[in-house]
Short mmCIF file of N, CA, C and O in Angstrom, two decimals:
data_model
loop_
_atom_site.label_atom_id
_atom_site.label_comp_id
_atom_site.label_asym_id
_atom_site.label_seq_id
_atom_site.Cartn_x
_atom_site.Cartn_y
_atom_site.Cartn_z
N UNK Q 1 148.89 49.32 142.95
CA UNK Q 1 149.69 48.12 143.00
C UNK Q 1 149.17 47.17 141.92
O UNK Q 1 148.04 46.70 141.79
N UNK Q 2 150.29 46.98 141.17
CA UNK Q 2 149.86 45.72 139.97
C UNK Q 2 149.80 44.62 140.30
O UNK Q 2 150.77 44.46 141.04
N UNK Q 3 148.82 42.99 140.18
CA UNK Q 3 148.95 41.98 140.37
C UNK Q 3 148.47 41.45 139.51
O UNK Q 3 147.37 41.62 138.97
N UNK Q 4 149.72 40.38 139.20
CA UNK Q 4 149.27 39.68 137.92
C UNK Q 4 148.75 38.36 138.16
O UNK Q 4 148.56 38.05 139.34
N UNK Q 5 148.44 37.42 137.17
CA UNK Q 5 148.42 35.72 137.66
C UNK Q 5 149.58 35.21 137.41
O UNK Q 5 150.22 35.63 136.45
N UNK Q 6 150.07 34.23 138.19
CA UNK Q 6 151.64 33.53 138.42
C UNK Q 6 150.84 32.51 137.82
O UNK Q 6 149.80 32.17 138.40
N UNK Q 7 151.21 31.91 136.61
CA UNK Q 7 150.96 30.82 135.94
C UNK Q 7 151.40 29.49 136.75
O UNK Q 7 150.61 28.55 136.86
N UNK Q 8 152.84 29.46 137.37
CA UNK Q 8 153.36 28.49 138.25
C UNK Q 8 152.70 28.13 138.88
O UNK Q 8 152.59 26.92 139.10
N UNK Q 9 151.93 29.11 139.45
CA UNK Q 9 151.81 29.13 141.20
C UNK Q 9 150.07 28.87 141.12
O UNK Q 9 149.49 27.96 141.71
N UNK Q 10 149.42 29.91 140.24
CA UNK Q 10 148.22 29.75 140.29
C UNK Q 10 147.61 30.83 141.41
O UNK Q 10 146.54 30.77 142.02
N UNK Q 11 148.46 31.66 141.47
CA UNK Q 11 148.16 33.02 142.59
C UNK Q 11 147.85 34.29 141.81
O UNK Q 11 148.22 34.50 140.66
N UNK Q 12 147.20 35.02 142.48
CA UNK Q 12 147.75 36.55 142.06
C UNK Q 12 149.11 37.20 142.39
O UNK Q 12 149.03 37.19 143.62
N UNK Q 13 150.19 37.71 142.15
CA UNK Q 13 151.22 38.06 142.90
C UNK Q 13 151.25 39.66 142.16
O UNK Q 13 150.93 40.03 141.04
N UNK Q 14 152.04 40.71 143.85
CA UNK Q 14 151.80 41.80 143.28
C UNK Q 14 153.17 41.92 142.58
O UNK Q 14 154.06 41.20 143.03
N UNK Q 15 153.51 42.80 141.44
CA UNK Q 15 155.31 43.03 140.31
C UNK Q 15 155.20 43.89 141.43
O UNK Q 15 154.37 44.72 141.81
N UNK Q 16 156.75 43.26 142.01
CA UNK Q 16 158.06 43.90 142.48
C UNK Q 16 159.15 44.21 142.09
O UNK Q 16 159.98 43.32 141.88
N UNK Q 17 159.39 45.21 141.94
CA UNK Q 17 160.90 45.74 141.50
C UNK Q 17 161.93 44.98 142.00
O UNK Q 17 162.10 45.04 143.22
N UNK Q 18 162.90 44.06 141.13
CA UNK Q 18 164.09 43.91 141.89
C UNK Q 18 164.91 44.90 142.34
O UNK Q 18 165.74 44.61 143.20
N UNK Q 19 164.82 46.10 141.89
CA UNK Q 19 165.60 47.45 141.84
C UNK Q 19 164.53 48.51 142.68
O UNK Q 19 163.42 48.68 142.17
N UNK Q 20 164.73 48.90 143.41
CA UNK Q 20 163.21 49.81 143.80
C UNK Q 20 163.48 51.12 142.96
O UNK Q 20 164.52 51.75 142.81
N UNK Q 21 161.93 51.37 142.36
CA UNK Q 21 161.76 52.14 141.38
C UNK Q 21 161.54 52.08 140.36
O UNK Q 21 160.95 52.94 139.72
N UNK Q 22 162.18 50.53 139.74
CA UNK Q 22 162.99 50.32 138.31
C UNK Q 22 162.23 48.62 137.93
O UNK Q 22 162.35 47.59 138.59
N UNK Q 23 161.50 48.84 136.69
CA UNK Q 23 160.79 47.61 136.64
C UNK Q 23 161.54 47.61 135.08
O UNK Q 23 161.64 48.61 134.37
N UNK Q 24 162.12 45.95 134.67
CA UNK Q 24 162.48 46.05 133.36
C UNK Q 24 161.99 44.73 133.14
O UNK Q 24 161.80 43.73 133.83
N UNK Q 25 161.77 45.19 131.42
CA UNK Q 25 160.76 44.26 130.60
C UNK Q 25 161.18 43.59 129.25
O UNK Q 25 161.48 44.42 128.39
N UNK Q 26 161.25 42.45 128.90
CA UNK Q 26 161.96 41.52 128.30
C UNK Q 26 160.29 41.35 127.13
O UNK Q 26 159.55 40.62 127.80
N UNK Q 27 159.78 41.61 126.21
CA UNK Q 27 158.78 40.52 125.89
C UNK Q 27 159.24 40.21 124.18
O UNK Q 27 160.27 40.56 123.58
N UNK Q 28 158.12 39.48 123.73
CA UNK Q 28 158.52 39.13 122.08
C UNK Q 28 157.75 39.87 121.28
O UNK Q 28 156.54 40.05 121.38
N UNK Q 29 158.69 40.39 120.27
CA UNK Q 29 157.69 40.76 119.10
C UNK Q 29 157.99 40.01 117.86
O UNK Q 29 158.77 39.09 118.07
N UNK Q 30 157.55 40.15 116.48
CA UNK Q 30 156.94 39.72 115.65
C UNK Q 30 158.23 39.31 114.66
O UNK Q 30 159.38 39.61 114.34
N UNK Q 31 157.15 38.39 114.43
CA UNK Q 31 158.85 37.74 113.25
C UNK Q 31 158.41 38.67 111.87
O UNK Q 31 157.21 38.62 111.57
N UNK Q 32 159.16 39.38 111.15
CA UNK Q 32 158.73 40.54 110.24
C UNK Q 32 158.79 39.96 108.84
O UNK Q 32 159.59 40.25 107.96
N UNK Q 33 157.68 39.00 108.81
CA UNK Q 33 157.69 38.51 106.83
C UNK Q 33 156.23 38.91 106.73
O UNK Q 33 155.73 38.84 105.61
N UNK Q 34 155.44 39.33 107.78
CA UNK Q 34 153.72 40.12 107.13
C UNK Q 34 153.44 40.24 108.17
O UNK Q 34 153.76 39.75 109.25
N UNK Q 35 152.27 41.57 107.51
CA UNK Q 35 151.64 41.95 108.81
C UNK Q 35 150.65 41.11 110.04
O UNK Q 35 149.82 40.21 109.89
N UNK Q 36 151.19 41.93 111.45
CA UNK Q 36 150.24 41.04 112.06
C UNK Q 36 148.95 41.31 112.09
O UNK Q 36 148.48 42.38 111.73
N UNK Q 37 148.29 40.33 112.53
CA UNK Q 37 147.00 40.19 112.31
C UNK Q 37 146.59 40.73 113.91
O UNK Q 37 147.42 41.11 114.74
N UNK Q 38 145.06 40.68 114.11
CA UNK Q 38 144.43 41.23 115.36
C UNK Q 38 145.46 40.23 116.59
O UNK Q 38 146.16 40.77 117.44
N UNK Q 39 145.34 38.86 116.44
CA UNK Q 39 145.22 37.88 117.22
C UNK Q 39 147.03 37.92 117.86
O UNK Q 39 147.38 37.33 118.88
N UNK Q 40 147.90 38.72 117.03
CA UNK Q 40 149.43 38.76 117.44
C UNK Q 40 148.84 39.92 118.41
O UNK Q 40 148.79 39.70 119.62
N UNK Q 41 148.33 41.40 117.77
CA UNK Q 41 148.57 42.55 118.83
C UNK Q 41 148.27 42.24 119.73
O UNK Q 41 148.71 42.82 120.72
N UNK Q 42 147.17 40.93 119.92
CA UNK Q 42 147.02 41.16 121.60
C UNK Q 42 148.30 41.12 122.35
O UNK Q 42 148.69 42.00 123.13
N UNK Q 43 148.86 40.13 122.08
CA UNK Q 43 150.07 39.78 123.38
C UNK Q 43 150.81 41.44 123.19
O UNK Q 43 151.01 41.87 124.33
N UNK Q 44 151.20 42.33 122.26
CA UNK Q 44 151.75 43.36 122.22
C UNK Q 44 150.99 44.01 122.74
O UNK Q 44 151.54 44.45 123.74
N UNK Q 45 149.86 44.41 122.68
CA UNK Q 45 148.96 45.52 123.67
C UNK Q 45 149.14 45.12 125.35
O UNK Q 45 149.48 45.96 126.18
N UNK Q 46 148.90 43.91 125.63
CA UNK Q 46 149.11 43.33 126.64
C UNK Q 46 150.13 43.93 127.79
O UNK Q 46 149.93 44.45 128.88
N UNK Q 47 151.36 43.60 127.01
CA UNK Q 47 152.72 44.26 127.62
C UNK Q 47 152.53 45.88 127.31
O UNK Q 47 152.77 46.66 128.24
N UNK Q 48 152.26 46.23 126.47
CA UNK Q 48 151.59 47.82 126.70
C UNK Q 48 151.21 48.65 127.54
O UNK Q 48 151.39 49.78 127.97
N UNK Q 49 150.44 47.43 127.67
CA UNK Q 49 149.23 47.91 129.16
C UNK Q 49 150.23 48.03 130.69
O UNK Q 49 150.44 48.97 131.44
N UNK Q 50 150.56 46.98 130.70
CA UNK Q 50 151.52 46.56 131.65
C UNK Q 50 152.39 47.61 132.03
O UNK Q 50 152.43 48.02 133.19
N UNK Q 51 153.24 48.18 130.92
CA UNK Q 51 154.04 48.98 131.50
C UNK Q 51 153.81 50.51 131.47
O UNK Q 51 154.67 51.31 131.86
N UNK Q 52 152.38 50.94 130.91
CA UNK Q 52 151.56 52.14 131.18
C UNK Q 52 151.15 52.24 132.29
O UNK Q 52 151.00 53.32 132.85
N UNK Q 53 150.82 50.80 132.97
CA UNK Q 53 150.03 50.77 134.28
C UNK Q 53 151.45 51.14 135.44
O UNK Q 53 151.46 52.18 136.09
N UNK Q 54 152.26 50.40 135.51
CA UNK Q 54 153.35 50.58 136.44
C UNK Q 54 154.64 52.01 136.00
O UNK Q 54 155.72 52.09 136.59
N UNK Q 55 154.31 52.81 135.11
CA UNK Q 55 154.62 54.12 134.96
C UNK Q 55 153.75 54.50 135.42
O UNK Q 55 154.03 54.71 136.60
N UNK Q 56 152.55 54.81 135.17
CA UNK Q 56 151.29 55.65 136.06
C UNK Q 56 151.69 55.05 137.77
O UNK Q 56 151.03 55.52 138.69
N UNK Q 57 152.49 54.29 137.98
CA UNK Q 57 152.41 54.04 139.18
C UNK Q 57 153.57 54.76 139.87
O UNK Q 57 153.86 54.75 141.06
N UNK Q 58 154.13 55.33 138.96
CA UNK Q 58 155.66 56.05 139.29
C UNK Q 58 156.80 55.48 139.59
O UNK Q 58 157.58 55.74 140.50
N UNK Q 59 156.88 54.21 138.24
CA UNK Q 59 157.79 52.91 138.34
C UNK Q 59 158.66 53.30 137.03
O UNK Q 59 158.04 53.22 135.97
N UNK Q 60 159.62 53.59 136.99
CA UNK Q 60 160.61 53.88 135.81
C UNK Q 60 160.88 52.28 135.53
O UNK Q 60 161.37 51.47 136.31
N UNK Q 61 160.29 51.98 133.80
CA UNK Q 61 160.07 51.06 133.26
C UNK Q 61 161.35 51.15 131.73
O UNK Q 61 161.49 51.92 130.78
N UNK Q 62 161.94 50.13 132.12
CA UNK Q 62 162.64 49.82 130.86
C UNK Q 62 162.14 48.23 129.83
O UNK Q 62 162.05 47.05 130.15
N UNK Q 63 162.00 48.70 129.04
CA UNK Q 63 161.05 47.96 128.17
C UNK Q 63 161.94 47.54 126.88
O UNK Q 63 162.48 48.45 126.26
N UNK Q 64 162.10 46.36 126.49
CA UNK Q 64 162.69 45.54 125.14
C UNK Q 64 161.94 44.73 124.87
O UNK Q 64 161.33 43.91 125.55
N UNK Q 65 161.98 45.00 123.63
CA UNK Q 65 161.27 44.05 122.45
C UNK Q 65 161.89 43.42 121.79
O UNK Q 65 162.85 44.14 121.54
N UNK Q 66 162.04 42.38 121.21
CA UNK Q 66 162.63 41.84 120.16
C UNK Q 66 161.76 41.92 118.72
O UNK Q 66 160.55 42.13 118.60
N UNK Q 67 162.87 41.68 117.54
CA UNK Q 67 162.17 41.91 116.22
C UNK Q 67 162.83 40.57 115.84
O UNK Q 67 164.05 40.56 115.75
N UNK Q 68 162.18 39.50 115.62
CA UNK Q 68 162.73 38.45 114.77
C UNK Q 68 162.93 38.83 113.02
O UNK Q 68 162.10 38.57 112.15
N UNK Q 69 164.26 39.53 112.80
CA UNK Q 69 164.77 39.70 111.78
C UNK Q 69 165.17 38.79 110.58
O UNK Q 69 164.86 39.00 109.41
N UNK Q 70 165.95 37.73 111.06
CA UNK Q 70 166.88 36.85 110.48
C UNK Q 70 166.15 35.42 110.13
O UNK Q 70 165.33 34.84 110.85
N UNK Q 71 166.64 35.01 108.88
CA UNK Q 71 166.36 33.39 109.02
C UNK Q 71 167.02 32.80 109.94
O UNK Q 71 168.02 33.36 110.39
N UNK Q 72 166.58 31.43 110.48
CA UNK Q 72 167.02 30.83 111.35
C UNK Q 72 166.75 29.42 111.38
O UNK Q 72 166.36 28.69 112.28
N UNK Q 73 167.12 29.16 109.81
CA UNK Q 73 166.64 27.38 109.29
C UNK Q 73 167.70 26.58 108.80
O UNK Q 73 168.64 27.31 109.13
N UNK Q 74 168.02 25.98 108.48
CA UNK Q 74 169.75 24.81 108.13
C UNK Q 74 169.11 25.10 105.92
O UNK Q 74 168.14 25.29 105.20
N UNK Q 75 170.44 24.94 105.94
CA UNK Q 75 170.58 25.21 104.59
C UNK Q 75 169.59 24.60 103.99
O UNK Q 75 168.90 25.35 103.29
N UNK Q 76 169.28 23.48 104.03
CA UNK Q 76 168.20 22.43 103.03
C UNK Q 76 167.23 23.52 103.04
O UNK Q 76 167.03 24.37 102.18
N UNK Q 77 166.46 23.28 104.56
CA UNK Q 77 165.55 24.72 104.55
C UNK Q 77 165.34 25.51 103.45
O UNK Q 77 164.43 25.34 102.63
N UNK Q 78 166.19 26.40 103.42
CA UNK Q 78 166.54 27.51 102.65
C UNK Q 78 166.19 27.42 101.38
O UNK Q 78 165.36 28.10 100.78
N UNK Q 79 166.95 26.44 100.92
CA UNK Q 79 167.11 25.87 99.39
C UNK Q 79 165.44 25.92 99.38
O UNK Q 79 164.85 26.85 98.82
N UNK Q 80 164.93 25.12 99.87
CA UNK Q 80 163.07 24.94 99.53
C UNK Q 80 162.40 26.03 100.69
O UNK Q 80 161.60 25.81 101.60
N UNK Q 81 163.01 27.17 100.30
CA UNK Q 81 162.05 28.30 101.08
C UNK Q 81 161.05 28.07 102.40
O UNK Q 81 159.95 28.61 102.34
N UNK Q 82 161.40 27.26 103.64
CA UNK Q 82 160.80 26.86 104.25
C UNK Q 82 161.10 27.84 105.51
O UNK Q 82 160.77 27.40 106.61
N UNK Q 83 161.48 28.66 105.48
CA UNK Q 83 162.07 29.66 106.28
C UNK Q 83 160.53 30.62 105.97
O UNK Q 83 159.72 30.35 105.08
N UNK Q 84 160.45 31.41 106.65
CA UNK Q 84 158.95 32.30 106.70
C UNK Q 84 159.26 33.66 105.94
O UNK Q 84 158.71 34.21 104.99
N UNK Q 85 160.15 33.93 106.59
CA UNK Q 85 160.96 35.46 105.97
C UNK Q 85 161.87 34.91 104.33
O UNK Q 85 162.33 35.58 103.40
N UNK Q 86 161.85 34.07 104.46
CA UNK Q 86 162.81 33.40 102.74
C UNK Q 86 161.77 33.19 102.29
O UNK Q 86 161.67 33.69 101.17
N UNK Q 87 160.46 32.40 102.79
CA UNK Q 87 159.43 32.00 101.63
C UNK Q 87 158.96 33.64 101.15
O UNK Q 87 159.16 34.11 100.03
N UNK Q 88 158.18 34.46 102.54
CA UNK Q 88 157.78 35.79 101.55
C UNK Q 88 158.68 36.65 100.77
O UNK Q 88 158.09 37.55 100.17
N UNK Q 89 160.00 36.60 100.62
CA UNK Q 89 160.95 37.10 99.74
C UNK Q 89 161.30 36.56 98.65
O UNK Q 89 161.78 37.35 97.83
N UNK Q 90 161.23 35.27 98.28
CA UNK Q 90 160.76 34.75 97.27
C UNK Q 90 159.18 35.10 96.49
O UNK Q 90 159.18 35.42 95.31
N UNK Q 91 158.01 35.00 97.20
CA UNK Q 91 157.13 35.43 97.18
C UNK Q 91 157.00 36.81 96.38
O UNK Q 91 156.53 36.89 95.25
N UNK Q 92 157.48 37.86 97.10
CA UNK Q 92 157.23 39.09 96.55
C UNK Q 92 158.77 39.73 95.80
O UNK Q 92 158.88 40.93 95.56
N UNK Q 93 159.82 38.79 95.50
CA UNK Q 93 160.34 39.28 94.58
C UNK Q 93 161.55 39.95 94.94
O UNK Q 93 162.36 40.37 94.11
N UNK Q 94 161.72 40.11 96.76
CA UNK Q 94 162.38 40.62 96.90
C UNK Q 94 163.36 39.86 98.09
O UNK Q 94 163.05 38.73 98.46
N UNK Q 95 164.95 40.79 98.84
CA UNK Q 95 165.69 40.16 99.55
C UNK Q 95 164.96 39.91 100.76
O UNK Q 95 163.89 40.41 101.08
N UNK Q 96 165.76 38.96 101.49
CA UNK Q 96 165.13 38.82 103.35
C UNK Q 96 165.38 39.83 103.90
O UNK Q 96 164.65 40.02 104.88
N UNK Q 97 166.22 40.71 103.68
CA UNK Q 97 166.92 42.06 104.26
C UNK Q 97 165.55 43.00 103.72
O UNK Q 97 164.95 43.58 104.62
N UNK Q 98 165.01 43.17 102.28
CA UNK Q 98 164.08 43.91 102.60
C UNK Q 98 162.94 43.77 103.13
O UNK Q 98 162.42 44.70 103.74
N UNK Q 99 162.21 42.26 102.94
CA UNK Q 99 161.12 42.21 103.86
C UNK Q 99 161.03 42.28 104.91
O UNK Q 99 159.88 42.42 105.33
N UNK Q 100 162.16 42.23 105.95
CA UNK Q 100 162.07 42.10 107.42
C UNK Q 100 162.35 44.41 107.42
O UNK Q 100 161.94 45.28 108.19
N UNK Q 101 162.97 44.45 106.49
CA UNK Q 101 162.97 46.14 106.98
C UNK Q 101 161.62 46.69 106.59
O UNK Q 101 160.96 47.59 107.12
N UNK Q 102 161.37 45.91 105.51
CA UNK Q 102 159.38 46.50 105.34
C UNK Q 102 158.18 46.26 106.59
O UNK Q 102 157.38 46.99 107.17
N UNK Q 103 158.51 44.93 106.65
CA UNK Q 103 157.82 45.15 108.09
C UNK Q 103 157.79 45.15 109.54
O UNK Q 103 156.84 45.01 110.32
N UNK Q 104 159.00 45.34 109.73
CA UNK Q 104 159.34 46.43 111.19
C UNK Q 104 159.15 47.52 110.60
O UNK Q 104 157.99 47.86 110.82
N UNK Q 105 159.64 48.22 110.00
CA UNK Q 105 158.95 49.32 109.71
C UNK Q 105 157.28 49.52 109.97
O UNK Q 105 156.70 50.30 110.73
N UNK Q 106 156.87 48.73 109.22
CA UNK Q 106 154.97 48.28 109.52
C UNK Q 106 154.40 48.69 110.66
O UNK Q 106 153.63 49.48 111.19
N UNK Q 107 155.18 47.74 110.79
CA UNK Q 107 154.63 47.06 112.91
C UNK Q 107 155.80 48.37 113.83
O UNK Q 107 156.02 48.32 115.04
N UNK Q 108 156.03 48.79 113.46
CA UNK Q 108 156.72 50.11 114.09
C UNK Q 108 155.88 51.16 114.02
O UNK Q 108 155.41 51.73 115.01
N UNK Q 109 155.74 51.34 113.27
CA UNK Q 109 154.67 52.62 112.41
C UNK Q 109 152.26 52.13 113.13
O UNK Q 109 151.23 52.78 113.34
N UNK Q 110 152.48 51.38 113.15
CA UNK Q 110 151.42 50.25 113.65
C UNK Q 110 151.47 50.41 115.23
O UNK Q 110 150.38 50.67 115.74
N UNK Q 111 152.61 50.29 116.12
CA UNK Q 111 152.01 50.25 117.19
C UNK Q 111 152.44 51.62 117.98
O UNK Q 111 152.29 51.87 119.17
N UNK Q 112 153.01 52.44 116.94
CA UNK Q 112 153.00 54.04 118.01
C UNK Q 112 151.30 54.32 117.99
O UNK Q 112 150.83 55.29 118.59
#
């Protein structure tokens, strides 16, 4: 039985399936303009762990990640590269479309 800390609450509480059987998982991953550093994988190992532990528990786990792909700044922004994924594509010369496919790719290749 998994129990985590309820930040709210200040308890341990044990993860319950809303679904019995069936635990599904929402967390964040990495905005893709460079690699992450030690201090990002934690939170990704973290949820790792998490849903290795409640499969070993014989919990059919559906698991999503997000990839922050896209800029997501107002035009001015843009214009003065203040966007993270626009500044390193400026940076290295290349589109936002390829740096965000260079590193998901990365961090894909990185956390199998």
């Amino acid at each position: 039985m998994l129990r985590l800390h309820d930040t709210m609450t200040k308890q341990l509480k044990v993860v319950e399936p809303l679904k019995p059987g069936v635990v599904k998982m929402y967390t964040c991953g990495p905005t893709v303009y460079r690699d992450p550093h030690i201090g990002n994988y934690r939170s990704y190992l973290m949820s790792d762990w998490i849903r290795r532990i409640l499969e070993y528990q014989g919990l059919e786990v559906r698991a999503v990640k997000n990839i922050t792909d896209v800029g997501h700044m107002r035009q001015e922004d843009l214009e003065q590269g203040d966007d993270k994924i626009i500044s390193a594509a400026l940076a290295e010369g290349k589109s936002p479309h390829e740096i965000a496919e260079f590193y998901t790719a990365r961090f894909m290749s990185d956390e199998t």
